[in-house]
Coordinates of C-alpha atoms in Angstrom, one line a residue:
M192 CA 19.9 7.5 17.4
S193 CA 17.3 4.9 16.3
I194 CA 16.3 7.0 13.2
E195 CA 19.9 6.6 12.0
K196 CA 19.6 2.8 12.5
A197 CA 16.3 2.7 10.5
I198 CA 17.9 4.6 7.6
E199 CA 21.2 2.7 7.6
N200 CA 19.4 -0.6 7.6
G201 CA 16.9 0.1 4.8
F202 CA 13.8 0.7 7.0
C203 CA 13.2 4.4 6.1
V204 CA 10.0 4.6 4.0
G205 CA 10.7 8.2 3.0
C206 CA 7.6 9.7 4.6
G207 CA 9.4 13.0 5.2
V208 CA 7.8 13.8 8.6
C209 CA 11.3 13.9 10.2
K210 CA 11.8 17.2 8.3
L211 CA 9.6 18.9 10.8
A212 CA 12.3 18.4 13.4
L213 CA 15.4 18.6 11.2
N214 CA 14.6 21.2 8.6
N215 CA 17.5 21.4 6.1
N216 CA 19.4 18.7 8.0
I217 CA 17.4 16.0 6.2
K218 CA 17.2 15.2 2.5
I219 CA 14.6 12.8 1.1
S220 CA 15.4 11.4 -2.4
I221 CA 14.8 8.3 -4.5
N222 CA 17.4 5.6 -3.9
E223 CA 18.7 3.0 -6.4
E224 CA 15.9 0.6 -5.5
G225 CA 13.2 3.1 -6.4
F226 CA 12.1 4.1 -2.9
Y227 CA 12.2 7.5 -1.1
S228 CA 14.8 7.4 1.7
A229 CA 16.2 10.0 4.1
N230 CA 19.8 11.2 4.3
T231 CA 20.4 12.9 7.6
R232 CA 23.1 15.3 8.7
N233 CA 23.9 15.6 12.4
G234 CA 21.4 18.1 13.9
E235 CA 20.5 19.2 17.4
K236 CA 17.0 17.8 17.0
L237 CA 18.0 14.3 15.9
N238 CA 16.5 12.9 19.1
L239 CA 13.2 14.4 18.3
A240 CA 13.3 13.3 14.7
S241 CA 13.9 9.7 16.0
K242 CA 10.6 9.9 17.9
L243 CA 8.7 10.9 14.7
C244 CA 10.0 8.0 12.6
P245 CA 7.5 5.2 12.2
F246 CA 10.2 2.5 12.1
S247 CA 12.5 3.9 14.9
N248 CA 12.8 2.2 18.2
D249 CA 12.5 5.5 19.9
S250 CA 9.0 6.1 18.7
Q251 CA 5.8 4.7 20.2
N252 CA 4.2 1.7 18.7
E253 CA 0.6 1.5 17.4
T254 CA -0.8 0.1 20.6
E255 CA 0.7 2.9 22.7
L256 CA -0.4 5.6 20.3
G257 CA -3.9 4.0 20.0
D258 CA -4.4 4.0 23.8
K259 CA -3.8 7.7 23.8
I260 CA -5.7 8.7 20.7
Y261 CA -8.8 6.7 21.5
E262 CA -8.8 6.8 25.3
D263 CA -12.0 8.8 25.5
A264 CA -13.7 7.4 22.4
K265 CA -15.4 4.4 24.1
L266 CA -14.4 2.1 21.3
K267 CA -14.1 -1.7 21.1
I268 CA -10.7 -3.2 20.6
D269 CA -9.4 -6.3 18.8
S270 CA -5.8 -7.2 18.3
R271 CA -6.4 -7.6 14.5
V272 CA -7.6 -4.1 13.9
G273 CA -6.9 -2.1 17.1
Y274 CA -9.6 0.2 18.3
Y275 CA -12.8 0.3 16.3
S276 CA -16.5 1.3 16.4
N277 CA -17.8 -0.6 13.4
V278 CA -16.8 -2.6 10.4
Y279 CA -18.7 -2.1 7.1
A280 CA -18.7 -3.2 3.5
G281 CA -20.2 -0.9 0.9
S282 CA -20.0 1.4 -2.1
V283 CA -21.5 4.5 -3.5
K284 CA -24.6 4.3 -5.7
D285 CA -23.2 6.9 -8.1
I286 CA -22.0 4.8 -11.0
K287 CA -19.6 7.4 -12.4
N288 CA -17.8 8.0 -9.1
K289 CA -17.7 4.3 -8.5
E290 CA -16.3 3.6 -12.0
N291 CA -13.5 6.2 -11.4
S292 CA -12.5 4.7 -8.0
S293 CA -10.3 1.7 -7.3
S294 CA -12.9 0.0 -5.2
G295 CA -16.3 1.1 -4.0
G296 CA -15.7 4.9 -4.0
L297 CA -16.3 5.4 -0.2
T298 CA -12.9 7.0 0.4
S299 CA -13.5 9.9 -2.0
W300 CA -17.2 10.1 -0.9
F301 CA -16.2 10.6 2.7
I302 CA -13.6 13.3 1.8
R303 CA -16.2 15.0 -0.3
K304 CA -18.7 15.0 2.6
L305 CA -16.0 16.4 5.0
L306 CA -15.4 19.3 2.6
E307 CA -19.1 19.9 2.0
N308 CA -19.8 20.0 5.7
K309 CA -16.8 22.4 6.4
E310 CA -15.2 19.8 8.7
V311 CA -12.0 20.4 6.7
D312 CA -10.7 23.0 4.3
A313 CA -8.5 20.7 2.2
V314 CA -7.3 17.1 1.6
I315 CA -3.7 15.9 1.6
H316 CA -3.6 13.0 -0.9
V317 CA -1.6 11.3 -3.6
G318 CA -2.3 12.2 -7.2
Q319 CA -0.6 12.3 -10.6
S320 CA 2.6 14.3 -10.5
E321 CA 2.9 17.6 -12.3
S322 CA 6.7 17.2 -12.7
D323 CA 8.8 14.9 -14.9
S324 CA 10.7 13.4 -12.0
S325 CA 7.9 11.2 -10.7
L326 CA 4.6 9.7 -11.8
F327 CA 2.8 10.5 -8.5
E328 CA 3.2 12.8 -5.6
Y329 CA 1.5 14.1 -2.5
K330 CA -0.8 17.1 -3.2
I331 CA -3.0 19.5 -1.3
T332 CA -6.5 19.9 -2.9
E333 CA -9.1 22.3 -1.6
S334 CA -12.0 21.9 -4.0
I335 CA -14.5 19.1 -4.3
E336 CA -14.0 19.4 -8.1
G337 CA -10.3 18.7 -7.5
V338 CA -11.0 15.7 -5.4
E339 CA -13.2 14.2 -8.2
L340 CA -10.5 14.5 -10.9
K341 CA -9.5 11.1 -12.1
G342 CA -5.8 12.0 -11.6
N343 CA -6.5 12.6 -7.9
K344 CA -8.3 9.3 -7.3
K345 CA -7.6 5.6 -7.3
S346 CA -4.8 3.4 -5.9
R347 CA -1.2 4.5 -6.5
Y348 CA 1.3 1.6 -6.1
Y349 CA 4.2 4.0 -6.3
P350 CA 6.6 5.6 -3.8
V351 CA 5.7 9.1 -2.6
S352 CA 6.9 11.5 0.2
L353 CA 5.5 14.3 2.2
E354 CA 8.9 16.0 2.4
S355 CA 8.0 18.9 -0.1
I356 CA 4.7 19.9 1.6
V357 CA 5.0 18.9 5.3
D358 CA 6.2 22.4 6.3
I359 CA 3.4 24.0 4.3
I360 CA 0.9 21.9 6.1
D361 CA 2.3 22.5 9.6
S362 CA 2.5 26.3 9.1
S363 CA -1.0 26.6 7.6
E364 CA -4.2 27.7 9.5
K365 CA -6.3 25.4 7.3
K366 CA -7.9 22.2 8.6
Y367 CA -6.9 19.0 6.7
V368 CA -7.9 15.4 6.1
F369 CA -4.9 13.3 5.4
V370 CA -5.0 10.1 3.3
G371 CA -2.1 7.6 3.4
I372 CA -1.0 4.1 4.1
P373 CA -0.7 2.9 7.7
C374 CA 3.0 3.8 8.2
F375 CA 2.4 7.3 6.9
V376 CA -0.6 7.7 9.2
K377 CA 1.6 6.6 12.1
A378 CA 4.2 9.2 11.2
V379 CA 1.5 11.9 11.2
R380 CA 0.2 10.7 14.6
L381 CA 3.8 10.7 16.0
A382 CA 4.2 14.2 14.8
Q383 CA 1.0 15.3 16.4
T384 CA 2.2 13.9 19.8
A385 CA 5.2 16.2 19.4
G386 CA 3.1 19.2 18.7
Y387 CA 3.3 19.2 14.9
L388 CA 0.5 18.8 12.3
K389 CA -2.2 19.6 14.8
N390 CA -4.3 21.0 11.9
I391 CA -4.7 17.6 10.4
K392 CA -8.2 16.9 11.8
F393 CA -8.8 13.5 10.2
C394 CA -6.5 10.7 9.1
L395 CA -7.8 8.2 6.6
S396 CA -5.8 5.0 6.0
L397 CA -5.8 2.8 2.9
L398 CA -5.2 -0.9 3.4
C399 CA -1.7 -1.7 2.3
G400 CA -0.5 -5.1 1.1
H401 CA 2.9 -3.5 0.9
M402 CA 4.7 -0.5 -0.5
K403 CA 6.0 -0.9 -4.1
S404 CA 9.0 0.8 -5.6
S405 CA 8.9 2.7 -8.8
A406 CA 10.1 -0.5 -10.5
F407 CA 6.6 -2.1 -10.1
A408 CA 5.1 0.4 -12.5
E409 CA 8.1 0.2 -14.8
N410 CA 7.9 -3.6 -14.8
L411 CA 4.3 -3.7 -15.8
A412 CA 4.9 -1.1 -18.5
W413 CA 7.9 -2.8 -20.0
Q414 CA 5.9 -6.0 -20.5
V415 CA 3.3 -4.2 -22.7
G416 CA 6.0 -2.6 -24.8
V417 CA 6.7 0.7 -23.0
N418 CA 10.3 1.1 -21.9
P419 CA 10.7 2.5 -18.4
K420 CA 12.4 5.6 -19.9
N421 CA 9.2 6.3 -21.9
L422 CA 6.6 5.7 -19.3
R423 CA 4.4 8.8 -18.8
E424 CA 1.3 7.6 -17.0
I425 CA -0.1 4.4 -15.5
D426 CA -3.5 3.4 -14.1
F427 CA -3.1 0.4 -11.9
R428 CA -6.8 -0.3 -11.5
V429 CA -9.0 -0.2 -14.6
K430 CA -12.4 -1.9 -14.2
S431 CA -13.9 -4.2 -16.8
P432 CA -17.5 -5.5 -16.8
D433 CA -16.1 -8.8 -18.1
L434 CA -14.0 -9.4 -15.0
N435 CA -14.4 -9.8 -11.3
A436 CA -13.4 -7.0 -8.9
N437 CA -10.1 -8.6 -8.1
N438 CA -9.2 -9.2 -11.8
Y439 CA -8.7 -5.8 -13.3
L440 CA -6.8 -4.1 -16.1
I441 CA -3.9 -1.8 -16.2
E442 CA -3.5 1.1 -18.6
V443 CA -0.1 2.4 -19.6
I444 CA 0.5 5.6 -21.5
S445 CA 3.9 6.3 -23.2
D446 CA 5.6 9.6 -23.9
D447 CA 4.4 9.4 -27.5
E448 CA 0.7 9.1 -26.4
R449 CA 0.5 5.4 -27.1
R450 CA -2.1 3.7 -24.8
V451 CA -2.0 0.1 -23.9
L452 CA -4.5 -1.9 -21.8
E453 CA -3.7 -5.4 -20.4
R454 CA -5.1 -7.8 -17.8
N455 CA -3.2 -7.3 -14.6
F456 CA -3.0 -11.1 -13.9
K457 CA -1.3 -11.7 -17.2
L458 CA 1.8 -9.7 -16.3
F459 CA 4.8 -11.2 -14.5
G460 CA 5.3 -9.7 -11.1
S461 CA 1.7 -8.5 -10.7
D462 CA 0.9 -11.3 -8.1
W463 CA 1.2 -9.5 -4.7
G464 CA 1.9 -12.8 -3.0
Y465 CA 5.4 -12.9 -4.6
G466 CA 6.2 -9.5 -3.1
F467 CA 8.1 -8.2 -6.1
F468 CA 9.5 -4.7 -5.5
K469 CA 8.4 -4.6 -1.9
H470 CA 10.0 -2.2 0.6
K471 CA 12.0 -4.0 3.3
A472 CA 10.1 -2.2 6.0
C473 CA 6.9 -3.9 4.9
D474 CA 8.1 -7.3 6.0
F475 CA 8.6 -5.8 9.5
C476 CA 5.2 -4.0 9.8
D477 CA 2.5 -5.4 12.0
D478 CA -0.3 -2.8 11.3
L479 CA -2.5 -4.2 8.6
A480 CA -5.6 -2.2 9.5
G481 CA -4.4 1.3 9.7
E482 CA -5.0 1.2 13.4
L483 CA -4.3 4.9 14.0
A484 CA -6.7 6.2 11.4
D485 CA -10.1 7.7 12.0
V486 CA -11.3 5.4 9.2
T487 CA -9.6 2.7 7.2
F488 CA -10.7 1.8 3.6
G489 CA -9.8 -1.2 1.6
D490 CA -11.1 -3.8 -0.9
A491 CA -13.7 -6.2 0.3
W492 CA -12.0 -9.4 -1.0
L493 CA -14.9 -11.6 0.2
P494 CA -16.9 -14.0 -2.0
K495 CA -20.1 -12.0 -1.6
Y496 CA -18.6 -8.9 -3.2
I497 CA -15.9 -10.0 -5.6
E498 CA -18.3 -10.7 -8.5
D499 CA -19.2 -7.0 -8.6
Y500 CA -16.6 -5.7 -11.1
Q501 CA -17.1 -2.1 -9.9
G502 CA -15.7 -3.0 -6.5
T503 CA -16.8 -2.9 -2.9
N504 CA -15.0 -1.2 0.1
I505 CA -14.4 -2.8 3.4
V506 CA -14.2 -0.2 6.1
V507 CA -13.0 0.0 9.7
S508 CA -14.5 3.1 11.5
R509 CA -13.0 4.7 14.6
N510 CA -14.8 8.0 14.2
N511 CA -18.5 8.9 15.0
I512 CA -18.6 11.5 12.2
F513 CA -18.1 8.8 9.6
D514 CA -20.7 6.6 11.3
S515 CA -23.2 9.5 11.4
Y516 CA -22.6 10.3 7.7
L517 CA -23.6 6.7 6.8
L518 CA -27.0 7.3 8.4
K519 CA -27.4 10.9 7.2
Y520 CA -26.6 10.1 3.6
S521 CA -27.8 6.5 3.5
D522 CA -29.7 7.2 0.2
E523 CA -26.3 7.7 -1.6
L524 CA -24.8 4.4 -0.5
F525 CA -25.0 0.6 -0.4
I526 CA -23.8 -0.4 3.1
D527 CA -23.6 -3.7 5.0
T528 CA -22.6 -4.0 8.6
L529 CA -19.8 -6.6 9.1
N530 CA -17.5 -7.7 11.9
V531 CA -13.8 -8.1 12.6
D532 CA -13.9 -11.7 11.5
D533 CA -15.1 -10.6 8.1
F534 CA -12.4 -8.0 7.9
F535 CA -9.7 -10.6 8.8
D536 CA -11.1 -13.0 6.2
S537 CA -10.9 -10.3 3.5
Q538 CA -7.2 -9.8 4.2
A539 CA -6.3 -13.2 5.5
A540 CA -3.2 -13.8 3.2
N541 CA -1.7 -10.5 4.3
Y542 CA -2.3 -11.3 7.9
R543 CA -0.6 -14.7 7.6
H544 CA 2.5 -13.3 5.9
R545 CA 2.9 -10.1 7.9
R546 CA 1.7 -11.1 11.4
D547 CA 2.4 -14.9 11.5
G548 CA 5.8 -14.6 9.7
L549 CA 7.1 -11.5 11.6
K550 CA 8.8 -13.3 14.4
T551 CA 10.5 -15.7 11.9
R552 CA 11.9 -12.8 9.8
I553 CA 13.2 -11.0 12.9
D554 CA 14.8 -14.2 14.3
K555 CA 16.3 -15.4 11.0
T556 CA 17.4 -12.3 9.2
P557 CA 20.7 -10.6 10.2
G558 CA 21.2 -7.0 11.2
W559 CA 19.2 -4.4 13.1
H560 CA 15.4 -4.5 13.1
P561 CA 12.8 -2.2 14.5
N562 CA 11.0 -3.3 17.7
K563 CA 7.7 -4.8 16.8
R564 CA 4.6 -6.2 18.7
L565 CA 5.7 -9.8 18.6
E566 CA 2.8 -10.8 20.9
L567 CA 0.6 -10.5 17.8
S568 CA 2.6 -13.2 16.0
K569 CA 2.0 -16.9 16.1
S570 CA 4.6 -18.8 18.1
N571 CA 3.9 -22.3 16.7
I572 CA 4.6 -21.9 12.9
S573 CA 5.8 -25.1 11.2
E574 CA 9.3 -25.2 9.8
K575 CA 7.8 -25.5 6.3
R576 CA 5.7 -22.4 6.7
A577 CA 8.7 -20.4 8.3
D578 CA 10.8 -21.4 5.3
I579 CA 8.1 -20.0 2.9
Y580 CA 8.0 -16.7 4.8
L581 CA 11.8 -16.4 4.6
Y582 CA 12.0 -17.3 1.0
R583 CA 9.3 -14.8 0.1
Y584 CA 11.2 -12.1 2.0
N585 CA 14.4 -12.9 0.0
L586 CA 12.3 -13.1 -3.3
S587 CA 11.4 -9.5 -2.7
R588 CA 15.0 -8.4 -2.2
K589 CA 16.2 -10.2 -5.3
S590 CA 13.4 -8.7 -7.5
N591 CA 14.7 -5.2 -6.7
F592 CA 18.3 -6.3 -7.6
A593 CA 17.3 -8.1 -10.8
F594 CA 15.3 -5.2 -12.1
R595 CA 18.2 -2.8 -11.6
I596 CA 20.4 -5.1 -13.6
A597 CA 17.8 -5.3 -16.4
K598 CA 17.5 -1.5 -16.6
K599 CA 21.2 -1.1 -16.7
L600 CA 21.4 -3.6 -19.6
N601 CA 18.2 -2.2 -21.1
T602 CA 16.7 -5.6 -21.7
Y603 CA 13.7 -7.1 -19.8
L604 CA 14.9 -10.6 -20.6
V605 CA 17.6 -10.3 -17.9
F606 CA 14.9 -9.8 -15.3
K607 CA 13.0 -12.9 -16.5
L608 CA 16.2 -15.1 -16.5
I609 CA 17.0 -14.1 -12.9
M610 CA 13.4 -14.3 -11.5
Y611 CA 11.8 -17.2 -13.3
P612 CA 13.8 -20.0 -11.6
L613 CA 13.4 -18.2 -8.2
V614 CA 9.6 -18.0 -8.5
T615 CA 9.4 -21.6 -9.7
K616 CA 11.3 -22.7 -6.6
Y617 CA 8.8 -20.6 -4.5
E618 CA 5.9 -22.4 -6.1
Y619 CA 7.5 -25.7 -5.4
K620 CA 7.9 -24.8 -1.7
L621 CA 4.3 -23.6 -1.6
R622 CA 2.4 -26.0 -3.8
G623 CA 4.7 -28.9 -4.7
F624 CA 6.5 -30.3 -7.8
K625 CA 3.5 -30.8 -10.1
Y626 CA 2.2 -27.3 -9.8
S627 CA 5.7 -25.7 -10.0
L628 CA 6.5 -27.6 -13.2
K629 CA 3.2 -26.5 -14.7
Y630 CA 3.9 -22.9 -13.6
F631 CA 7.4 -22.9 -15.1
L632 CA 6.1 -24.2 -18.4
S633 CA 3.4 -21.5 -18.5
L634 CA 6.2 -18.9 -18.1
I635 CA 8.5 -20.2 -20.9
L636 CA 6.2 -21.8 -23.5
P637 CA 4.2 -19.8 -26.1
K638 CA 0.5 -19.8 -25.4
F639 CA -0.5 -21.9 -28.5
I640 CA 1.9 -24.7 -27.4
L641 CA 0.4 -24.6 -23.9
K642 CA -3.1 -25.1 -25.4
I643 CA -1.8 -28.1 -27.3
V644 CA -0.2 -29.6 -24.2
K645 CA -3.5 -29.1 -22.2
K646 CA -5.5 -30.9 -24.9

């Protein structure tokens, strides 16, 4: 069964949707790398579970699912975003709501409107965990007040699973809006084709650079003086009027209530281009735009919008209710109409790595891989570029290993000693000797010495 291949080869993202078919014959738990992963027992519905898995070769791909979902919607289609009606950039005018959102606040705004207009009864989303075993978890929230809570908003670069609530959702008579990253949205859509989760009326996707392990949060916290064992809360996106939208702060809270704020860019491993603590499946995912969602929300990383520190969303709509709400409630929003080229430009680096490098990773890495839409990948990549994609893939794998060793020895220095030379070599491959030397010196020399050297 292909779901077994996905699990055995590290491609299970722990979404938990397979539990709908397997019930107690599946267990989802955190593995040693800090990701949720399934452990299956032989069951009579393993064939069905394999069709629900987003990285199984027995399940339909995004193009096949999209053709069925949107066959009557009269939408446009583009290989970069799948089916779509419109592309927008915008934000809410309400300063408080915008301040408490990762980007422009449009995701929570749309959810609030769906609840107000009785289109749904509740939202399935990620929020701060109420248990001590994890920082974040999937929740079901029925009130507008609950949606607006700070702990239920913002980006959560942390592993989560639907395993504990997927049966509750499926057996409920309530109507839901689901919020998740593209592979989780795909899992929900696959479940719906098999007759499950029919009461999820809307799927909203968040743009995903890649999924992070629990080590990402721990790595940031450790550098500001909070040991992973003492990490209680983390806010990955704190806005500052002194910085651009893509240059934000993190806030870490320890068990003893100590709060630490620090610039994200100052912390080692915060650069998403390095792919530290990335899930293996993310390097074999070709859906960058949440192609199966009714609406996709992300950050508008475009020159026109980056200077606004409060953030701006970029949005791909595939649902006329969202489009109609933009007109109906236009006085509450700042909205620009864009096109697919703009969307691509806002996520260009992610497209290069994920789409252009996909065939290279499949051809050059050993073992089983999920079937992907290789027609979306470039076939004329230079050897230098292919080498960079492969090195970046291996850099991700080694970061997970190095952090496990550092935690076992309880010293962050071990992580630095392993990863500094590897990242310096990556910079050499990407930008040449002069830049890599400068980068390495910036890692090892105290700041006051660097200032003297620059002078």
